[in-house]
Short mmCIF file of C-alpha atoms in Angstrom, two decimals:
data_model
loop_
_atom_site.label_atom_id
_atom_site.label_comp_id
_atom_site.label_asym_id
_atom_site.label_seq_id
_atom_site.Cartn_x
_atom_site.Cartn_y
_atom_site.Cartn_z
CA MET U 1 0.00 0.00 0.00
CA THR U 2 2.83 2.36 0.93
CA VAL U 3 4.61 1.64 -2.36
CA ARG U 4 1.44 2.45 -4.30
CA VAL U 5 0.96 5.75 -2.46
CA LEU U 6 4.60 6.74 -3.02
CA SER U 7 4.35 5.80 -6.69
CA ALA U 8 1.17 7.87 -7.10
CA LEU U 9 2.75 10.89 -5.40
CA LEU U 10 5.82 10.57 -7.63
CA VAL U 11 3.70 10.47 -10.79
CA LEU U 12 1.65 13.45 -9.56
CA GLY U 13 4.78 15.41 -8.74
CA LEU U 14 6.16 14.86 -12.23
CA ALA U 15 2.85 15.66 -13.92
CA LEU U 16 2.03 18.93 -12.13
CA PRO U 17 4.96 21.02 -13.47
CA ALA U 18 4.23 19.91 -17.03
CA ALA U 19 0.54 20.73 -16.62
CA ALA U 20 1.34 24.11 -15.11
CA GLN U 21 3.43 25.02 -18.13
CA ARG U 22 0.41 24.39 -20.38
CA LEU U 23 -1.95 26.60 -18.35
CA PRO U 24 -2.74 29.98 -19.98
CA LYS U 25 -1.41 33.04 -18.24
CA PRO U 26 -4.03 35.23 -16.52
CA ARG U 27 -4.99 38.38 -18.34
CA THR U 28 -3.44 41.45 -16.80
CA GLY U 29 -1.56 44.56 -17.68
CA GLY U 30 -2.48 48.20 -17.70
CA ALA U 31 -5.78 47.85 -19.58
CA GLU U 32 -8.63 45.42 -20.16
CA GLY U 33 -8.25 43.08 -23.10
CA SER U 34 -4.49 42.54 -22.85
CA PRO U 35 -3.80 39.22 -24.55
CA GLU U 36 -1.08 38.16 -22.14
CA ALA U 37 -0.22 38.56 -18.48
CA GLU U 38 2.86 40.09 -17.03
CA ASP U 39 4.63 38.33 -14.18
CA GLY U 40 3.25 39.48 -10.86
CA ALA U 41 0.37 41.46 -12.39
CA ARG U 42 -3.22 41.23 -11.22
CA PRO U 43 -5.48 38.64 -12.94
CA ARG U 44 -8.39 40.03 -14.96
CA GLY U 45 -10.86 37.29 -14.14
CA LEU U 46 -13.22 35.45 -16.46
CA LEU U 47 -15.06 38.43 -17.98
CA PRO U 48 -14.54 39.24 -21.66
CA PRO U 49 -13.16 42.74 -22.31
CA ASP U 50 -15.68 45.57 -22.32
CA VAL U 51 -15.23 47.23 -25.72
CA ASP U 52 -17.50 50.15 -24.79
CA LEU U 53 -19.10 51.93 -21.83
CA VAL U 54 -22.45 53.72 -22.26
CA ASP U 55 -21.69 55.42 -25.60
CA MET U 56 -17.92 55.80 -25.81
CA PRO U 57 -15.53 53.07 -26.94
CA THR U 58 -12.63 51.71 -24.92
CA ALA U 59 -9.32 50.42 -26.27
CA ALA U 60 -10.39 46.83 -25.58
CA ALA U 61 -11.19 44.50 -28.48
CA LEU U 62 -12.83 41.10 -28.80
CA ASP U 63 -10.51 38.14 -29.29
CA VAL U 64 -10.29 36.63 -32.77
CA GLY U 65 -13.29 34.34 -33.23
CA GLY U 66 -15.29 36.22 -30.62
CA PHE U 67 -18.60 37.96 -31.20
CA GLY U 68 -20.85 40.36 -29.32
CA ALA U 69 -24.57 41.11 -29.71
CA ARG U 70 -25.80 44.25 -27.96
CA SER U 71 -29.41 45.48 -27.84
CA ARG U 72 -30.41 48.94 -26.56
CA PHE U 73 -33.98 50.05 -25.86
CA PHE U 74 -34.80 53.73 -25.44
CA ASN U 75 -37.65 56.26 -25.49
CA GLN U 76 -40.77 55.98 -27.65
CA GLY U 77 -40.23 52.26 -28.26
CA GLY U 78 -36.95 52.67 -30.12
CA ALA U 79 -34.35 49.91 -30.40
CA LEU U 80 -30.73 49.80 -31.52
CA GLN U 81 -28.93 46.54 -32.30
CA TRP U 82 -25.17 46.00 -32.68
CA LEU U 83 -23.28 42.93 -33.90
CA THR U 84 -19.50 42.82 -33.53
CA PHE U 85 -16.99 40.14 -34.57
CA GLY U 86 -13.33 39.52 -33.83
CA VAL U 87 -12.27 38.92 -37.42
CA TYR U 88 -8.51 39.04 -36.86
CA PRO U 89 -6.22 39.40 -33.83
CA ARG U 90 -6.95 42.83 -32.29
CA ILE U 91 -9.29 43.79 -35.16
CA ASN U 92 -13.09 43.99 -34.72
CA LEU U 93 -15.70 44.53 -37.40
CA GLY U 94 -19.38 45.20 -36.76
CA ALA U 95 -22.63 46.78 -37.85
CA SER U 96 -25.62 48.41 -36.17
CA LEU U 97 -29.27 49.03 -37.01
CA HIS U 98 -31.58 51.68 -35.54
CA VAL U 99 -35.38 51.15 -35.46
CA ASP U 100 -37.92 53.78 -34.35
CA ARG U 101 -41.18 52.76 -32.59
CA LEU U 102 -40.35 49.05 -32.66
CA LEU U 103 -42.01 48.55 -29.26
CA GLY U 104 -45.30 49.90 -27.95
CA THR U 105 -48.24 51.31 -29.90
CA GLY U 106 -46.48 53.99 -31.97
CA SER U 107 -46.51 53.77 -35.75
CA PRO U 108 -45.15 53.50 -38.32
CA VAL U 109 -42.14 51.34 -37.44
CA GLN U 110 -39.21 52.93 -39.29
CA LEU U 111 -35.73 51.58 -40.04
CA THR U 112 -32.64 53.64 -40.66
CA ARG U 113 -29.69 52.58 -42.79
CA PRO U 114 -27.26 50.12 -41.15
CA GLU U 115 -24.02 51.65 -39.89
CA LEU U 116 -20.47 50.28 -39.80
CA GLN U 117 -18.05 49.88 -36.87
CA VAL U 118 -14.35 49.00 -37.11
CA LYS U 119 -11.72 48.89 -34.35
CA TRP U 120 -8.00 48.10 -34.41
CA ARG U 121 -6.24 47.75 -31.06
CA PHE U 122 -2.73 48.45 -32.28
CA PHE U 123 -0.95 48.63 -28.91
CA ASP U 124 -1.73 46.50 -25.84
CA GLY U 125 -0.12 48.75 -23.26
CA ASP U 126 1.52 47.82 -19.96
CA ARG U 127 1.58 49.08 -16.39
CA LEU U 128 2.80 52.54 -17.40
CA ILE U 129 1.65 53.04 -21.01
CA PRO U 130 -2.06 52.82 -21.96
CA ALA U 131 -3.50 50.51 -24.57
CA PHE U 132 -4.35 52.33 -27.81
CA ALA U 133 -7.00 51.68 -30.45
CA LEU U 134 -8.05 53.34 -33.69
CA GLY U 135 -11.54 52.91 -35.07
CA PHE U 136 -14.59 54.13 -36.93
CA ASP U 137 -18.19 54.22 -35.68
CA GLY U 138 -20.96 55.39 -38.00
CA GLN U 139 -23.80 55.09 -35.48
CA GLY U 140 -25.47 58.30 -34.29
CA TYR U 141 -28.51 58.92 -32.08
CA PHE U 142 -31.91 60.60 -32.52
CA TYR U 143 -32.27 60.28 -36.29
CA ASN U 144 -33.67 63.43 -37.92
CA ARG U 145 -35.59 62.08 -40.91
CA PRO U 146 -36.36 65.39 -42.72
CA ILE U 147 -32.62 66.14 -43.09
CA LYS U 148 -31.52 62.47 -43.02
CA ARG U 149 -28.93 63.03 -40.30
CA TYR U 150 -28.58 62.21 -36.62
CA ASN U 151 -29.25 64.99 -34.11
CA GLN U 152 -26.39 63.50 -32.08
CA LYS U 153 -23.72 62.84 -34.67
CA GLN U 154 -21.90 59.58 -35.19
CA ARG U 155 -18.46 59.26 -33.59
CA GLY U 156 -16.80 58.76 -36.96
CA LEU U 157 -13.02 58.26 -36.94
CA TYR U 158 -11.66 58.00 -33.40
CA PHE U 159 -8.54 57.31 -31.34
CA VAL U 160 -8.87 56.01 -27.76
CA ALA U 161 -6.56 55.05 -24.90
CA THR U 162 -7.35 52.87 -21.87
CA GLN U 163 -5.29 52.41 -18.70
CA GLU U 164 -5.79 51.13 -15.18
CA ILE U 165 -5.33 54.03 -12.76
CA GLY U 166 -4.91 54.10 -9.00
CA LEU U 167 -7.21 51.37 -7.72
CA PRO U 168 -7.44 47.77 -8.96
CA GLY U 169 -10.30 47.58 -11.45
CA LEU U 170 -10.46 51.36 -12.00
CA GLN U 171 -9.94 52.09 -15.69
CA GLY U 172 -9.51 55.49 -17.29
CA HIS U 173 -10.45 56.04 -20.94
CA ALA U 174 -9.82 59.09 -23.13
CA GLY U 175 -9.79 59.86 -26.82
CA MET U 176 -10.69 62.17 -29.68
CA ASN U 177 -12.80 61.82 -32.80
CA ILE U 178 -13.78 63.48 -36.07
CA SER U 179 -17.46 62.81 -36.74
CA ASP U 180 -17.90 64.85 -39.92
CA PHE U 181 -15.13 65.10 -42.52
CA ASP U 182 -16.90 68.03 -44.20
CA SER U 183 -16.19 70.24 -41.19
CA ASP U 184 -13.11 68.46 -39.75
CA ASP U 185 -14.20 69.43 -36.21
CA VAL U 186 -12.33 67.49 -33.55
CA PHE U 187 -14.19 66.34 -30.43
CA GLY U 188 -12.91 64.78 -27.22
CA PHE U 189 -14.31 62.16 -24.88
CA MET U 190 -13.24 60.67 -21.55
CA GLY U 191 -14.59 58.23 -19.03
CA LEU U 192 -14.05 56.08 -15.96
CA SER U 193 -15.14 52.54 -15.19
CA LEU U 194 -14.82 50.65 -11.91
CA ASN U 195 -15.12 46.86 -11.85
CA LEU U 196 -16.74 45.67 -8.61
CA TYR U 197 -15.54 42.09 -8.05
CA ASP U 198 -16.60 41.00 -11.57
CA ARG U 199 -20.23 41.38 -10.46
CA ALA U 200 -20.96 44.94 -11.56
CA LYS U 201 -19.29 47.94 -13.14
CA LEU U 202 -19.81 51.65 -12.50
CA MET U 203 -19.50 53.78 -15.65
CA TRP U 204 -19.17 57.54 -16.15
CA GLU U 205 -18.31 59.41 -19.33
CA TRP U 206 -18.10 62.93 -20.72
CA ASP U 207 -18.71 62.74 -24.45
CA ASN U 208 -18.78 65.06 -27.47
CA ILE U 209 -16.44 67.56 -25.80
CA GLN U 210 -15.94 70.74 -27.82
CA ASP U 211 -18.80 73.12 -27.06
CA PHE U 212 -19.83 72.64 -23.41
CA TYR U 213 -23.53 73.08 -24.27
CA ASP U 214 -23.45 70.21 -26.79
CA SER U 215 -21.28 67.90 -24.68
CA ARG U 216 -22.94 65.01 -22.86
CA ILE U 217 -22.43 63.45 -19.44
CA ASN U 218 -23.56 59.84 -19.28
CA ALA U 219 -23.55 57.43 -16.35
CA GLY U 220 -24.58 53.83 -15.91
CA LEU U 221 -24.40 50.62 -13.94
CA ARG U 222 -23.51 47.31 -15.59
CA PHE U 223 -24.55 44.00 -14.00
CA TYR U 224 -22.78 40.81 -15.05
CA ILE U 225 -25.38 38.04 -15.00
CA ASN U 226 -22.67 35.57 -16.01
CA PRO U 227 -19.31 35.93 -17.82
CA SER U 228 -21.07 36.03 -21.21
CA PHE U 229 -24.11 38.21 -20.50
CA HIS U 230 -24.59 41.62 -18.91
CA THR U 231 -27.33 44.22 -18.47
CA ASP U 232 -26.83 48.00 -18.41
CA PHE U 233 -29.01 50.69 -16.86
CA ALA U 234 -27.85 54.14 -17.92
CA VAL U 235 -28.81 57.80 -18.25
CA ARG U 236 -27.52 59.79 -21.25
CA GLY U 237 -27.25 63.56 -21.44
CA ILE U 238 -27.52 64.26 -17.72
CA GLY U 239 -28.54 67.89 -17.17
CA GLN U 240 -29.40 68.66 -20.80
CA GLY U 241 -32.47 70.62 -21.86
CA GLY U 242 -34.16 72.32 -24.80
CA THR U 243 -35.00 70.74 -28.16
CA PHE U 244 -33.25 69.65 -31.34
CA SER U 245 -33.91 71.37 -34.68
CA ASN U 246 -36.79 68.96 -35.46
CA GLY U 247 -38.52 69.57 -32.12
CA VAL U 248 -37.37 66.38 -30.39
CA PRO U 249 -36.75 67.09 -26.68
CA ARG U 250 -33.08 67.45 -25.81
CA ALA U 251 -33.41 65.97 -22.33
CA PRO U 252 -31.79 63.24 -20.22
CA GLU U 253 -32.57 59.84 -21.71
CA ARG U 254 -32.92 56.62 -19.73
CA VAL U 255 -31.79 53.49 -21.60
CA ILE U 256 -31.47 49.81 -20.89
CA GLN U 257 -29.28 47.48 -22.90
CA PHE U 258 -28.32 43.82 -22.96
CA LYS U 259 -25.17 42.26 -24.35
CA TYR U 260 -24.13 38.68 -25.02
CA THR U 261 -20.50 37.86 -25.79
CA GLY U 262 -19.46 34.47 -27.15
CA HIS U 263 -16.88 32.68 -29.22
CA PHE U 264 -17.10 30.60 -32.38
#
């Protein structure tokens, strides 16, 4: 019996180092979505990287072969659907579709043209240098049908950086974008997100920064139902007032959205 126990312990002792070498390194580094860990860095857990907050993008990207489906529901029965795919390492490609009066009793139900999203995370960052991404997002908000443009313009071409700052799980995000190449106006955006034990995430962002009146402060709370599915409750345009050119109220907007992230 003793010989058998000793033999089993010997086999286990030889097998464990080999198995440990095959285990993947935990995800860490200065920003979410880093493909590899650094020695001694904090593990990221089982959650997939959050590629966006309420409206603004982060520098995180889906892994190759990954996909995300996000559904947002907003005022007057409107719905907005995104599909995103990890088509190549650090490169995401997606599309979105906006539908007015999809829910409720309003009519007619009206579609807008699909919009394109592309993101390239070209630098993964480390403990001192942020991760960087370059992308394009054609999706705007509050579609103005008479002039066939969004009251809140699309982000267009953007550059964004993400870095962990101060506290574990506290991420800072900042970037700039050009939404309209006819005017070449440059806008800024920044945000913070705090991961609470992989159960929830607090989100705050200041978007469309150029003219203070037209800038937007958004805030939200993200609940992780499981590693693949989360629900967001958010308020967009906190403190805003007045109306857009087509008479649509320019007021704080409450939204709810759901996202599923998987892998082929």
